């Protein structure tokens, strides 16, 4: 099902620009735009969009937007990440008034990331092939059940990746099984994790970290996995999947 929504189709007045002017309020979408070689089109971003230069103006995020700054940037397209909440009503209104074209994608799962990437190819006229997201099922035996989580604070577990999340999709593609049966991102206590009895805990981060003493005390094998793109579900997730597979095979 097409998850991209176009709210406006044309500018009421021509924008004086030599090309597209994109404001992206999603780190995932921004990273994919940059991956497609169109990062120079991004004229506005959220504070969390680290894929573009820090000199690109921050206009807020999906929930708190500086509309005056947004309009001063004269965007031709505004990209947002679709969540369970409705898209900001005033942002939709501005698009309906032909200030810019507004697009929204979900980026929670591998298939949604691929759809977003392929729609961006068409929107931005990229000479790029559709995203091929494929991981060979390993012939090396993987741990029976894998718990995927962020580092968390001292003495506490981090946020866990449940079913129907992009890292769950990656693990399933390589022939593994998520220790969590619940869908979405979940906060689990150390006692909850102990009851799950995962074969291994994979702690994922984009920077160096120390596993909390509480998680170590569970006496469950731990695999630290550090990758700069693991927490941003973008087109770079293909590289993340390959790296994670290699890490699991090496154990």
XYZ file of C-alpha atoms in Angstrom:
251
model
C 0.000 0.000 0.000
C 1.357 3.408 -0.915
C 2.301 5.259 2.242
C 3.455 8.471 0.607
C 0.853 11.220 0.742
C 0.897 14.284 -1.486
C -1.017 17.182 0.038
C -0.296 19.885 -2.514
C 0.691 19.823 -6.120
C 1.975 23.234 -7.121
C 3.390 26.512 -5.901
C 1.010 29.460 -6.200
C 4.043 31.616 -7.069
C 7.297 30.356 -8.580
C 10.159 29.928 -6.137
C 13.407 31.600 -7.183
C 15.649 28.563 -7.042
C 17.748 26.541 -9.425
C 16.290 23.281 -8.178
C 14.397 21.566 -5.412
C 14.402 23.097 -1.955
C 13.725 20.380 0.614
C 12.905 20.690 4.280
C 13.137 17.276 5.933
C 11.881 16.798 9.480
C 12.913 13.148 9.630
C 16.481 11.884 10.226
C 15.574 8.693 8.332
C 14.335 10.520 5.248
C 17.186 13.050 5.365
C 19.776 10.250 5.482
C 18.121 8.592 2.491
C 18.039 11.859 0.511
C 21.771 12.253 1.177
C 22.355 8.595 0.246
C 20.677 9.320 -3.096
C 23.113 12.149 -3.752
C 20.567 14.941 -3.257
C 21.726 16.291 0.091
C 22.510 19.654 -1.516
C 18.740 20.137 -1.995
C 18.116 20.103 1.777
C 17.638 23.685 2.998
C 16.003 22.911 6.361
C 16.040 20.042 8.839
C 15.220 18.831 12.326
C 17.888 19.023 15.020
C 18.275 15.242 14.772
C 19.109 15.199 11.042
C 22.856 14.632 11.342
C 23.293 13.415 7.749
C 23.468 16.995 6.427
C 25.848 19.768 7.411
C 25.154 21.427 10.751
C 24.940 24.774 8.951
C 21.592 23.738 7.425
C 18.932 25.643 9.417
C 16.882 23.764 12.023
C 13.146 24.370 11.651
C 11.972 22.040 14.408
C 10.562 18.543 14.281
C 7.231 16.955 13.471
C 5.719 18.090 16.783
C 7.275 21.540 17.214
C 7.874 23.588 14.055
C 9.075 27.156 13.569
C 6.632 27.970 10.769
C 8.023 31.440 10.169
C 11.512 30.046 9.565
C 10.068 27.211 7.479
C 8.314 29.610 5.103
C 11.347 31.898 4.892
C 13.311 28.947 3.510
C 10.804 28.741 0.606
C 10.770 24.927 0.385
C 9.360 23.223 -2.681
C 8.962 19.960 -0.762
C 8.608 19.115 2.921
C 9.278 15.540 4.054
C 7.996 14.113 7.332
C 7.966 10.688 8.926
C 4.529 9.220 9.436
C 3.828 7.979 12.958
C 0.800 6.725 14.840
C -0.128 10.365 15.448
C -1.718 12.575 12.815
C 0.581 14.820 10.810
C 0.784 18.347 12.208
C -2.465 20.039 11.163
C -0.919 23.450 10.479
C 1.753 21.846 8.295
C -0.996 20.172 6.287
C -2.856 23.497 6.029
C 0.231 25.277 4.679
C 0.610 22.563 2.053
C -3.050 22.804 1.087
C -2.527 26.556 0.608
C 0.123 25.680 -2.005
C 3.125 26.831 -0.001
C 4.916 23.535 -0.713
C 4.305 19.869 -1.449
C 4.088 17.718 1.675
C 5.046 14.040 1.710
C 4.969 11.517 4.567
C 6.329 7.992 4.851
C 6.468 5.375 7.559
C 10.012 4.153 8.256
C 9.447 1.514 10.927
C 10.090 -1.578 8.790
C 12.408 -2.660 6.003
C 9.618 -2.673 3.406
C 8.592 0.857 4.385
C 12.189 2.068 4.117
C 12.451 0.557 0.628
C 9.180 2.201 -0.410
C 10.334 5.584 0.884
C 13.659 5.222 -0.963
C 12.019 4.237 -4.244
C 9.448 7.042 -4.068
C 12.259 9.533 -3.455
C 14.006 8.273 -6.594
C 10.970 9.322 -8.628
C 10.336 12.592 -6.779
C 13.928 13.792 -7.030
C 14.635 12.336 -10.489
C 17.538 10.205 -9.278
C 19.459 7.943 -11.618
C 19.471 5.161 -9.054
C 18.122 1.632 -8.958
C 15.333 0.662 -6.526
C 16.572 -0.421 -3.119
C 17.457 -4.101 -3.098
C 17.216 -5.242 0.493
C 18.302 -8.842 0.725
C 20.247 -10.765 3.343
C 21.298 -14.361 2.718
C 20.069 -16.776 5.320
C 23.264 -17.825 7.000
C 24.451 -21.427 6.916
C 26.108 -20.769 10.263
C 23.756 -21.543 13.141
C 22.459 -18.340 14.728
C 21.461 -18.067 18.394
C 18.013 -19.577 18.902
C 16.464 -16.300 20.077
C 17.938 -12.814 19.878
C 17.042 -9.814 22.041
C 17.833 -6.503 20.330
C 18.144 -3.475 22.583
C 19.799 -0.067 22.994
C 22.361 0.407 25.800
C 20.072 2.067 28.358
C 21.119 3.812 31.557
C 23.164 2.390 34.385
C 21.339 -0.480 36.053
C 18.495 -0.395 33.514
C 17.843 -2.066 30.178
C 17.532 0.017 27.027
C 14.673 0.172 24.558
C 14.039 -3.193 22.903
C 13.144 -3.894 19.258
C 10.010 -6.035 19.134
C 8.237 -7.635 16.197
C 7.508 -5.530 13.105
C 10.499 -3.230 13.580
C 13.291 -2.807 11.060
C 15.886 -4.752 13.080
C 13.387 -7.531 13.698
C 12.913 -7.710 9.919
C 16.688 -7.942 9.460
C 17.032 -10.769 11.982
C 14.158 -12.709 10.401
C 15.666 -12.240 6.913
C 18.899 -13.858 8.038
C 17.036 -16.800 9.566
C 17.018 -15.694 13.194
C 14.189 -15.231 15.688
C 13.376 -12.280 17.912
C 13.052 -13.174 21.593
C 10.194 -10.661 21.874
C 6.745 -11.570 20.548
C 5.178 -8.135 21.088
C 5.199 -5.627 18.218
C 6.995 -2.281 18.255
C 9.598 -0.736 20.539
C 9.304 -1.926 24.115
C 10.763 -0.984 27.480
C 11.565 -4.101 29.472
C 12.802 -4.406 33.009
C 15.782 -6.613 33.819
C 13.328 -9.080 35.326
C 11.328 -9.127 32.079
C 14.475 -9.931 30.108
C 15.434 -12.692 32.504
C 11.993 -14.276 32.058
C 12.355 -14.160 28.256
C 15.584 -16.176 28.500
C 17.012 -15.015 25.142
C 19.963 -16.982 23.788
C 21.866 -13.746 23.289
C 21.413 -10.004 23.850
C 22.557 -7.765 21.005
C 23.096 -4.232 22.319
C 23.006 -1.777 19.404
C 24.378 1.752 19.317
C 25.809 4.287 16.894
C 28.652 5.198 19.280
C 30.883 3.482 21.814
C 29.071 2.493 25.011
C 29.392 0.432 28.147
C 26.865 -2.285 28.880
C 25.169 -1.614 32.199
C 26.063 -3.765 35.180
C 22.425 -4.774 35.494
C 22.382 -6.312 32.012
C 25.733 -8.031 32.634
C 24.324 -9.494 35.844
C 21.658 -11.397 33.864
C 24.384 -13.872 32.865
C 23.167 -13.954 29.246
C 25.718 -13.713 26.400
C 25.999 -10.116 25.148
C 27.085 -8.947 21.690
C 27.841 -5.210 21.436
C 26.989 -3.979 17.928
C 28.164 -0.495 16.966
C 27.274 0.973 13.577
C 26.823 4.665 12.704
C 23.473 4.017 10.969
C 21.866 1.360 13.176
C 19.498 3.763 14.975
C 18.365 5.623 11.832
C 16.099 3.455 9.638
C 17.199 4.722 6.228
C 18.427 3.253 2.940
C 21.743 2.655 4.722
C 20.053 -0.175 6.606
C 21.359 -2.559 3.923
C 24.899 -1.945 5.217
C 23.690 -2.345 8.811
C 22.131 -5.724 7.983
C 25.331 -7.054 6.410
C 27.437 -5.872 9.363
C 25.024 -7.369 11.909
C 25.007 -10.686 10.075
C 28.809 -10.794 10.129
C 28.815 -9.993 13.853
C 26.370 -12.796 14.659
C 28.245 -15.282 12.484
C 31.503 -14.453 14.245
C 30.175 -15.512 17.645
